[in-house]
Amino acid sequence: MIAGLSKAITLYLAPVLALTSILLSLFAYLAPTLLLHDRVALLTVVPYSSQPQTGSTQGVDGPSAFLGALGSCTRPKNAAGLNCTTPSLSPQYDLNVLPSNAPNLLLSAPPASAPVFIAIAIAFSILFFILFTVISFRHKMGSKVAALLDKPLLPRASAWIGVFGFIIGITSFLILRMWFAKAVQDFNNSIAAQGQQGPNLIATIGNAFTMVWVAYAFFAVPIISSLTKLNITSTKQI
């Protein structure tokens, strides 16, 4: 039973989790400029009711901004259409819809190196997914192909590609998380310091980061599986 469960995880569950991880990472990376414009973002600025009886954004109209790794999307009010910037590895956020007394300068884009490294990490993840899946199903590809894939070089390269993709990706997103967390804190503190004269806006960390943490939790499963098989192979050769 344990052997069958292990085989099922390696052959079927691990590739599915790897593919899901890639999709979630892509959604978080490409949003909001290319897809999910007002649903997924790294940082959001939305209208906020300062009335004690509400204390939330429910039913409050006003400008909104959705910031991502490649650009931003904004709208002057809830019923208006979204205006998105052109995706770029060195994005310039368009925050003209926010009132003049909003501390827009605090919502600066991260360094260009972060989106670049995320793109590299996603590319590594895609390559690892292809290699891992091919290696896992080598027994269905004929004896010649299986013999070629059984050579230790390819599984070793696949495992290291996955490890590098994981480390580069999660490190880049952690840097972005710290960058935007500081921006959120400074933005909200600046508005609070203005008192009643300040705009009714609030900045929050977006749900894209939740997608990223889930993605890399999923991605860890095929990496661990790949490293385990590599360790077993290396032990047999001693």
PDB file of C-alpha atoms in Angstrom:
ATOM      1  CA  MET A   1       0.000   0.000   0.000  1.00  0.00           C
ATOM      2  CA  ILE A   2       2.783   2.399   0.923  1.00  0.00           C
ATOM      3  CA  ALA A   3       4.638   1.561  -2.288  1.00  0.00           C
ATOM      4  CA  GLY A   4       1.512   2.177  -4.345  1.00  0.00           C
ATOM      5  CA  LEU A   5       0.864   5.482  -2.598  1.00  0.00           C
ATOM      6  CA  SER A   6       4.455   6.572  -3.159  1.00  0.00           C
ATOM      7  CA  LYS A   7       4.212   5.684  -6.838  1.00  0.00           C
ATOM      8  CA  ALA A   8       0.947   7.585  -7.229  1.00  0.00           C
ATOM      9  CA  ILE A   9       2.432  10.693  -5.606  1.00  0.00           C
ATOM     10  CA  THR A  10       5.529  10.582  -7.809  1.00  0.00           C
ATOM     11  CA  LEU A  11       3.780   9.790 -11.087  1.00  0.00           C
ATOM     12  CA  TYR A  12       0.576  11.778 -10.818  1.00  0.00           C
ATOM     13  CA  LEU A  13       0.298  14.101  -7.827  1.00  0.00           C
ATOM     14  CA  ALA A  14       3.761  15.678  -8.042  1.00  0.00           C
ATOM     15  CA  PRO A  15       3.456  16.741 -11.722  1.00  0.00           C
ATOM     16  CA  VAL A  16      -0.040  18.119 -11.091  1.00  0.00           C
ATOM     17  CA  LEU A  17       1.229  20.124  -8.111  1.00  0.00           C
ATOM     18  CA  ALA A  18       4.167  21.405 -10.160  1.00  0.00           C
ATOM     19  CA  LEU A  19       1.847  22.541 -12.952  1.00  0.00           C
ATOM     20  CA  THR A  20      -0.521  24.176 -10.448  1.00  0.00           C
ATOM     21  CA  SER A  21       2.429  25.960  -8.862  1.00  0.00           C
ATOM     22  CA  ILE A  22       3.521  27.352 -12.227  1.00  0.00           C
ATOM     23  CA  LEU A  23       0.023  28.621 -13.019  1.00  0.00           C
ATOM     24  CA  LEU A  24      -0.386  30.296  -9.630  1.00  0.00           C
ATOM     25  CA  SER A  25       3.047  31.929  -9.926  1.00  0.00           C
ATOM     26  CA  LEU A  26       2.206  33.190 -13.412  1.00  0.00           C
ATOM     27  CA  PHE A  27      -1.114  34.632 -12.226  1.00  0.00           C
ATOM     28  CA  ALA A  28       0.610  36.464  -9.380  1.00  0.00           C
ATOM     29  CA  TYR A  29       3.375  37.694 -11.690  1.00  0.00           C
ATOM     30  CA  LEU A  30       1.265  38.824 -14.661  1.00  0.00           C
ATOM     31  CA  ALA A  31      -1.598  40.357 -12.649  1.00  0.00           C
ATOM     32  CA  PRO A  32      -3.015  42.934 -12.746  1.00  0.00           C
ATOM     33  CA  THR A  33      -1.787  44.368 -16.059  1.00  0.00           C
ATOM     34  CA  LEU A  34      -2.286  41.278 -18.242  1.00  0.00           C
ATOM     35  CA  LEU A  35      -5.019  39.338 -16.430  1.00  0.00           C
ATOM     36  CA  LEU A  36      -7.285  39.359 -13.363  1.00  0.00           C
ATOM     37  CA  HIS A  37      -7.036  43.158 -13.399  1.00  0.00           C
ATOM     38  CA  ASP A  38      -9.031  43.988 -10.277  1.00  0.00           C
ATOM     39  CA  ARG A  39      -8.939  40.560  -8.625  1.00  0.00           C
ATOM     40  CA  VAL A  40      -5.258  39.801  -8.066  1.00  0.00           C
ATOM     41  CA  ALA A  41      -2.518  42.272  -7.107  1.00  0.00           C
ATOM     42  CA  LEU A  42       0.540  42.552  -4.909  1.00  0.00           C
ATOM     43  CA  LEU A  43      -0.776  45.772  -3.356  1.00  0.00           C
ATOM     44  CA  THR A  44      -4.183  47.406  -3.489  1.00  0.00           C
ATOM     45  CA  VAL A  45      -5.369  50.915  -2.657  1.00  0.00           C
ATOM     46  CA  VAL A  46      -9.128  51.141  -2.224  1.00  0.00           C
ATOM     47  CA  PRO A  47     -11.679  53.589  -0.781  1.00  0.00           C
ATOM     48  CA  TYR A  48     -12.124  53.351   2.934  1.00  0.00           C
ATOM     49  CA  SER A  49     -15.002  54.575   5.076  1.00  0.00           C
ATOM     50  CA  SER A  50     -13.832  56.504   8.121  1.00  0.00           C
ATOM     51  CA  GLN A  51     -17.268  56.263   9.679  1.00  0.00           C
ATOM     52  CA  PRO A  52     -17.201  54.204  12.901  1.00  0.00           C
ATOM     53  CA  GLN A  53     -20.418  52.396  12.026  1.00  0.00           C
ATOM     54  CA  THR A  54     -18.946  50.927   8.845  1.00  0.00           C
ATOM     55  CA  GLY A  55     -15.194  50.898   9.208  1.00  0.00           C
ATOM     56  CA  SER A  56     -14.796  48.982   5.957  1.00  0.00           C
ATOM     57  CA  THR A  57     -14.686  49.388   2.205  1.00  0.00           C
ATOM     58  CA  GLN A  58     -18.141  47.900   1.687  1.00  0.00           C
ATOM     59  CA  GLY A  59     -20.374  50.259  -0.298  1.00  0.00           C
ATOM     60  CA  VAL A  60     -17.721  52.984  -0.440  1.00  0.00           C
ATOM     61  CA  ASP A  61     -17.072  54.613  -3.807  1.00  0.00           C
ATOM     62  CA  GLY A  62     -13.828  56.220  -4.864  1.00  0.00           C
ATOM     63  CA  PRO A  63     -10.544  55.684  -6.712  1.00  0.00           C
ATOM     64  CA  SER A  64      -8.771  52.328  -6.604  1.00  0.00           C
ATOM     65  CA  ALA A  65      -5.314  51.157  -7.622  1.00  0.00           C
ATOM     66  CA  PHE A  66      -3.998  47.630  -8.107  1.00  0.00           C
ATOM     67  CA  LEU A  67      -0.211  47.274  -8.232  1.00  0.00           C
ATOM     68  CA  GLY A  68       1.757  44.306  -9.510  1.00  0.00           C
ATOM     69  CA  ALA A  69       5.251  43.275 -10.477  1.00  0.00           C
ATOM     70  CA  LEU A  70       4.856  44.455 -14.086  1.00  0.00           C
ATOM     71  CA  GLY A  71       2.620  47.496 -13.730  1.00  0.00           C
ATOM     72  CA  SER A  72      -0.620  48.848 -12.320  1.00  0.00           C
ATOM     73  CA  CYS A  73      -4.332  49.169 -13.028  1.00  0.00           C
ATOM     74  CA  THR A  74      -6.458  52.041 -11.730  1.00  0.00           C
ATOM     75  CA  ARG A  75     -10.002  53.353 -11.871  1.00  0.00           C
ATOM     76  CA  PRO A  76     -11.445  56.682 -10.654  1.00  0.00           C
ATOM     77  CA  LYS A  77     -14.541  55.051  -9.123  1.00  0.00           C
ATOM     78  CA  ASN A  78     -16.033  51.618  -8.635  1.00  0.00           C
ATOM     79  CA  ALA A  79     -18.273  51.736 -11.704  1.00  0.00           C
ATOM     80  CA  ALA A  80     -15.551  53.021 -14.038  1.00  0.00           C
ATOM     81  CA  GLY A  81     -13.434  50.889 -16.308  1.00  0.00           C
ATOM     82  CA  LEU A  82      -9.871  49.950 -15.456  1.00  0.00           C
ATOM     83  CA  ASN A  83      -6.894  51.695 -17.031  1.00  0.00           C
ATOM     84  CA  CYS A  84      -3.772  49.497 -17.009  1.00  0.00           C
ATOM     85  CA  THR A  85      -0.203  50.436 -17.782  1.00  0.00           C
ATOM     86  CA  THR A  86       1.878  48.609 -20.361  1.00  0.00           C
ATOM     87  CA  PRO A  87       3.570  45.583 -18.746  1.00  0.00           C
ATOM     88  CA  SER A  88       7.254  46.200 -18.159  1.00  0.00           C
ATOM     89  CA  LEU A  89      10.148  44.763 -16.181  1.00  0.00           C
ATOM     90  CA  SER A  90      10.772  48.360 -15.023  1.00  0.00           C
ATOM     91  CA  PRO A  91       7.175  49.474 -14.405  1.00  0.00           C
ATOM     92  CA  GLN A  92       6.047  52.996 -13.713  1.00  0.00           C
ATOM     93  CA  TYR A  93       2.839  53.009 -11.696  1.00  0.00           C
ATOM     94  CA  ASP A  94       0.111  55.342 -12.923  1.00  0.00           C
ATOM     95  CA  LEU A  95      -1.580  56.703  -9.794  1.00  0.00           C
ATOM     96  CA  ASN A  96      -3.138  59.849 -11.267  1.00  0.00           C
ATOM     97  CA  VAL A  97      -6.633  58.763 -10.191  1.00  0.00           C
ATOM     98  CA  LEU A  98      -5.682  59.128  -6.526  1.00  0.00           C
ATOM     99  CA  PRO A  99      -6.320  62.548  -4.956  1.00  0.00           C
ATOM    100  CA  SER A 100      -3.505  65.075  -4.817  1.00  0.00           C
ATOM    101  CA  ASN A 101      -3.151  64.777  -1.043  1.00  0.00           C
ATOM    102  CA  ALA A 102      -2.567  61.021  -1.251  1.00  0.00           C
ATOM    103  CA  PRO A 103       1.100  60.056  -0.679  1.00  0.00           C
ATOM    104  CA  ASN A 104       1.531  58.565  -4.151  1.00  0.00           C
ATOM    105  CA  LEU A 105       5.316  58.754  -4.060  1.00  0.00           C
ATOM    106  CA  LEU A 106       5.366  56.108  -1.335  1.00  0.00           C
ATOM    107  CA  LEU A 107       3.901  53.572  -3.779  1.00  0.00           C
ATOM    108  CA  SER A 108       6.962  53.233  -5.965  1.00  0.00           C
ATOM    109  CA  ALA A 109       7.704  50.227  -8.141  1.00  0.00           C
ATOM    110  CA  PRO A 110      10.248  47.684  -6.912  1.00  0.00           C
ATOM    111  CA  PRO A 111      13.714  47.450  -8.481  1.00  0.00           C
ATOM    112  CA  ALA A 112      13.739  45.969 -11.981  1.00  0.00           C
ATOM    113  CA  SER A 113      15.876  43.059 -10.772  1.00  0.00           C
ATOM    114  CA  ALA A 114      12.950  41.569  -8.823  1.00  0.00           C
ATOM    115  CA  PRO A 115      10.627  41.018 -11.838  1.00  0.00           C
ATOM    116  CA  VAL A 116      13.581  39.720 -13.856  1.00  0.00           C
ATOM    117  CA  PHE A 117      14.533  37.150 -11.229  1.00  0.00           C
ATOM    118  CA  ILE A 118      10.903  36.079 -10.888  1.00  0.00           C
ATOM    119  CA  ALA A 119      10.747  35.523 -14.651  1.00  0.00           C
ATOM    120  CA  ILE A 120      13.936  33.439 -14.448  1.00  0.00           C
ATOM    121  CA  ALA A 121      12.492  31.414 -11.551  1.00  0.00           C
ATOM    122  CA  ILE A 122       9.273  30.713 -13.470  1.00  0.00           C
ATOM    123  CA  ALA A 123      11.318  29.657 -16.518  1.00  0.00           C
ATOM    124  CA  PHE A 124      13.299  27.248 -14.318  1.00  0.00           C
ATOM    125  CA  SER A 125      10.043  25.941 -12.849  1.00  0.00           C
ATOM    126  CA  ILE A 126       8.599  25.252 -16.300  1.00  0.00           C
ATOM    127  CA  LEU A 127      11.789  23.468 -17.391  1.00  0.00           C
ATOM    128  CA  PHE A 128      11.803  21.428 -14.176  1.00  0.00           C
ATOM    129  CA  PHE A 129       8.151  20.472 -14.677  1.00  0.00           C
ATOM    130  CA  ILE A 130       8.862  19.221 -18.206  1.00  0.00           C
ATOM    131  CA  LEU A 131      11.955  17.250 -17.200  1.00  0.00           C
ATOM    132  CA  PHE A 132      10.362  15.839 -14.039  1.00  0.00           C
ATOM    133  CA  THR A 133       7.266  14.683 -15.918  1.00  0.00           C
ATOM    134  CA  VAL A 134       9.275  13.135 -18.753  1.00  0.00           C
ATOM    135  CA  ILE A 135      11.562  11.314 -16.314  1.00  0.00           C
ATOM    136  CA  SER A 136       8.614  10.078 -14.239  1.00  0.00           C
ATOM    137  CA  PHE A 137       6.865   8.599 -17.305  1.00  0.00           C
ATOM    138  CA  ARG A 138       9.991   7.318 -19.049  1.00  0.00           C
ATOM    139  CA  HIS A 139       8.734   3.734 -18.750  1.00  0.00           C
ATOM    140  CA  LYS A 140       5.954   4.605 -21.209  1.00  0.00           C
ATOM    141  CA  MET A 141       8.290   5.999 -23.878  1.00  0.00           C
ATOM    142  CA  GLY A 142      10.005   2.885 -25.145  1.00  0.00           C
ATOM    143  CA  SER A 143      13.133   1.089 -24.069  1.00  0.00           C
ATOM    144  CA  LYS A 144      15.589   3.348 -25.926  1.00  0.00           C
ATOM    145  CA  VAL A 145      14.189   6.571 -24.515  1.00  0.00           C
ATOM    146  CA  ALA A 146      13.871   5.016 -21.048  1.00  0.00           C
ATOM    147  CA  ALA A 147      17.507   3.916 -21.151  1.00  0.00           C
ATOM    148  CA  LEU A 148      18.545   7.458 -22.104  1.00  0.00           C
ATOM    149  CA  LEU A 149      16.472   9.001 -19.314  1.00  0.00           C
ATOM    150  CA  ASP A 150      17.820   6.495 -16.785  1.00  0.00           C
ATOM    151  CA  LYS A 151      21.260   8.047 -17.013  1.00  0.00           C
ATOM    152  CA  PRO A 152      22.018   9.899 -13.744  1.00  0.00           C
ATOM    153  CA  LEU A 153      22.954  13.190 -15.430  1.00  0.00           C
ATOM    154  CA  LEU A 154      19.422  14.180 -16.485  1.00  0.00           C
ATOM    155  CA  PRO A 155      17.671  13.511 -13.128  1.00  0.00           C
ATOM    156  CA  ARG A 156      20.486  15.344 -11.348  1.00  0.00           C
ATOM    157  CA  ALA A 157      20.181  18.348 -13.674  1.00  0.00           C
ATOM    158  CA  SER A 158      16.391  18.313 -13.282  1.00  0.00           C
ATOM    159  CA  ALA A 159      16.619  18.328  -9.484  1.00  0.00           C
ATOM    160  CA  TRP A 160      19.087  21.219  -9.409  1.00  0.00           C
ATOM    161  CA  ILE A 161      17.008  23.246 -11.879  1.00  0.00           C
ATOM    162  CA  GLY A 162      14.021  22.799  -9.581  1.00  0.00           C
ATOM    163  CA  VAL A 163      16.010  23.795  -6.500  1.00  0.00           C
ATOM    164  CA  PHE A 164      17.398  26.909  -8.194  1.00  0.00           C
ATOM    165  CA  GLY A 165      13.924  27.873  -9.446  1.00  0.00           C
ATOM    166  CA  PHE A 166      12.461  27.445  -5.972  1.00  0.00           C
ATOM    167  CA  ILE A 167      15.165  29.457  -4.195  1.00  0.00           C
ATOM    168  CA  ILE A 168      15.266  32.295  -6.743  1.00  0.00           C
ATOM    169  CA  GLY A 169      11.484  32.545  -6.931  1.00  0.00           C
ATOM    170  CA  ILE A 170      10.629  32.493  -3.251  1.00  0.00           C
ATOM    171  CA  THR A 171      13.506  34.854  -2.421  1.00  0.00           C
ATOM    172  CA  SER A 172      12.358  37.354  -5.056  1.00  0.00           C
ATOM    173  CA  PHE A 173       8.764  37.258  -3.824  1.00  0.00           C
ATOM    174  CA  LEU A 174       9.932  37.646  -0.211  1.00  0.00           C
ATOM    175  CA  ILE A 175      11.826  40.782  -1.221  1.00  0.00           C
ATOM    176  CA  LEU A 176       8.710  42.100  -2.942  1.00  0.00           C
ATOM    177  CA  ARG A 177       6.648  41.263   0.157  1.00  0.00           C
ATOM    178  CA  MET A 178       8.954  43.333   2.360  1.00  0.00           C
ATOM    179  CA  TRP A 179       9.037  46.153  -0.202  1.00  0.00           C
ATOM    180  CA  PHE A 180       5.262  46.432  -0.442  1.00  0.00           C
ATOM    181  CA  ALA A 181       4.726  45.902   3.290  1.00  0.00           C
ATOM    182  CA  LYS A 182       6.870  48.982   3.937  1.00  0.00           C
ATOM    183  CA  ALA A 183       4.949  50.911   1.263  1.00  0.00           C
ATOM    184  CA  VAL A 184       1.599  49.941   2.817  1.00  0.00           C
ATOM    185  CA  GLN A 185       2.721  50.974   6.293  1.00  0.00           C
ATOM    186  CA  ASP A 186       4.138  54.313   5.157  1.00  0.00           C
ATOM    187  CA  PHE A 187       1.117  55.085   2.954  1.00  0.00           C
ATOM    188  CA  ASN A 188      -1.436  54.401   5.684  1.00  0.00           C
ATOM    189  CA  ASN A 189       0.593  56.231   8.335  1.00  0.00           C
ATOM    190  CA  SER A 190       0.879  59.270   6.076  1.00  0.00           C
ATOM    191  CA  ILE A 191      -2.886  59.364   5.531  1.00  0.00           C
ATOM    192  CA  ALA A 192      -3.547  58.871   9.240  1.00  0.00           C
ATOM    193  CA  ALA A 193      -1.221  61.794  10.029  1.00  0.00           C
ATOM    194  CA  GLN A 194      -3.416  64.082   7.893  1.00  0.00           C
ATOM    195  CA  GLY A 195      -6.408  63.445  10.128  1.00  0.00           C
ATOM    196  CA  GLN A 196      -9.817  64.456   8.800  1.00  0.00           C
ATOM    197  CA  GLN A 197      -8.192  66.265   5.872  1.00  0.00           C
ATOM    198  CA  GLY A 198      -6.655  63.052   4.554  1.00  0.00           C
ATOM    199  CA  PRO A 199      -8.189  61.035   1.716  1.00  0.00           C
ATOM    200  CA  ASN A 200     -10.420  58.094   2.581  1.00  0.00           C
ATOM    201  CA  LEU A 201      -8.071  55.497   1.167  1.00  0.00           C
ATOM    202  CA  ILE A 202      -6.361  52.456   2.611  1.00  0.00           C
ATOM    203  CA  ALA A 203      -3.517  50.369   1.224  1.00  0.00           C
ATOM    204  CA  THR A 204      -3.307  46.628   1.863  1.00  0.00           C
ATOM    205  CA  ILE A 205      -1.119  43.728   0.797  1.00  0.00           C
ATOM    206  CA  GLY A 206      -2.809  41.986  -2.118  1.00  0.00           C
ATOM    207  CA  ASN A 207      -3.945  38.393  -2.469  1.00  0.00           C
ATOM    208  CA  ALA A 208      -1.227  37.667  -5.054  1.00  0.00           C
ATOM    209  CA  PHE A 209       1.167  36.887  -2.216  1.00  0.00           C
ATOM    210  CA  THR A 210      -1.226  34.245  -0.865  1.00  0.00           C
ATOM    211  CA  MET A 211      -1.214  32.626  -4.292  1.00  0.00           C
ATOM    212  CA  VAL A 212       2.589  32.704  -4.296  1.00  0.00           C
ATOM    213  CA  TRP A 213       2.941  30.997  -0.890  1.00  0.00           C
ATOM    214  CA  VAL A 214       0.485  28.282  -1.966  1.00  0.00           C
ATOM    215  CA  ALA A 215       2.364  27.899  -5.261  1.00  0.00           C
ATOM    216  CA  TYR A 216       5.719  27.332  -3.601  1.00  0.00           C
ATOM    217  CA  ALA A 217       4.228  24.996  -1.014  1.00  0.00           C
ATOM    218  CA  PHE A 218       2.962  22.892  -3.942  1.00  0.00           C
ATOM    219  CA  PHE A 219       6.260  23.234  -5.790  1.00  0.00           C
ATOM    220  CA  ALA A 220       8.164  21.827  -2.813  1.00  0.00           C
ATOM    221  CA  VAL A 221       6.510  18.413  -3.253  1.00  0.00           C
ATOM    222  CA  PRO A 222       7.995  17.495  -6.674  1.00  0.00           C
ATOM    223  CA  ILE A 223      11.352  18.998  -5.677  1.00  0.00           C
ATOM    224  CA  ILE A 224      11.506  16.843  -2.551  1.00  0.00           C
ATOM    225  CA  SER A 225      10.447  13.832  -4.615  1.00  0.00           C
ATOM    226  CA  SER A 226      13.160  14.549  -7.173  1.00  0.00           C
ATOM    227  CA  LEU A 227      15.838  15.042  -4.525  1.00  0.00           C
ATOM    228  CA  THR A 228      14.765  11.850  -2.736  1.00  0.00           C
ATOM    229  CA  LYS A 229      15.106   9.787  -5.906  1.00  0.00           C
ATOM    230  CA  LEU A 230      18.470  11.416  -6.569  1.00  0.00           C
ATOM    231  CA  ASN A 231      19.646  10.573  -3.063  1.00  0.00           C
ATOM    232  CA  ILE A 232      18.561   6.938  -3.421  1.00  0.00           C
ATOM    233  CA  THR A 233      20.362   6.668  -6.751  1.00  0.00           C
ATOM    234  CA  SER A 234      23.536   8.182  -5.329  1.00  0.00           C
ATOM    235  CA  THR A 235      23.428   5.818  -2.334  1.00  0.00           C
ATOM    236  CA  LYS A 236      23.173   2.782  -4.619  1.00  0.00           C
ATOM    237  CA  GLN A 237      26.275   3.893  -6.500  1.00  0.00           C
ATOM    238  CA  ILE A 238      28.437   3.991  -3.351  1.00  0.00           C
TER     239      ILE A 238
END
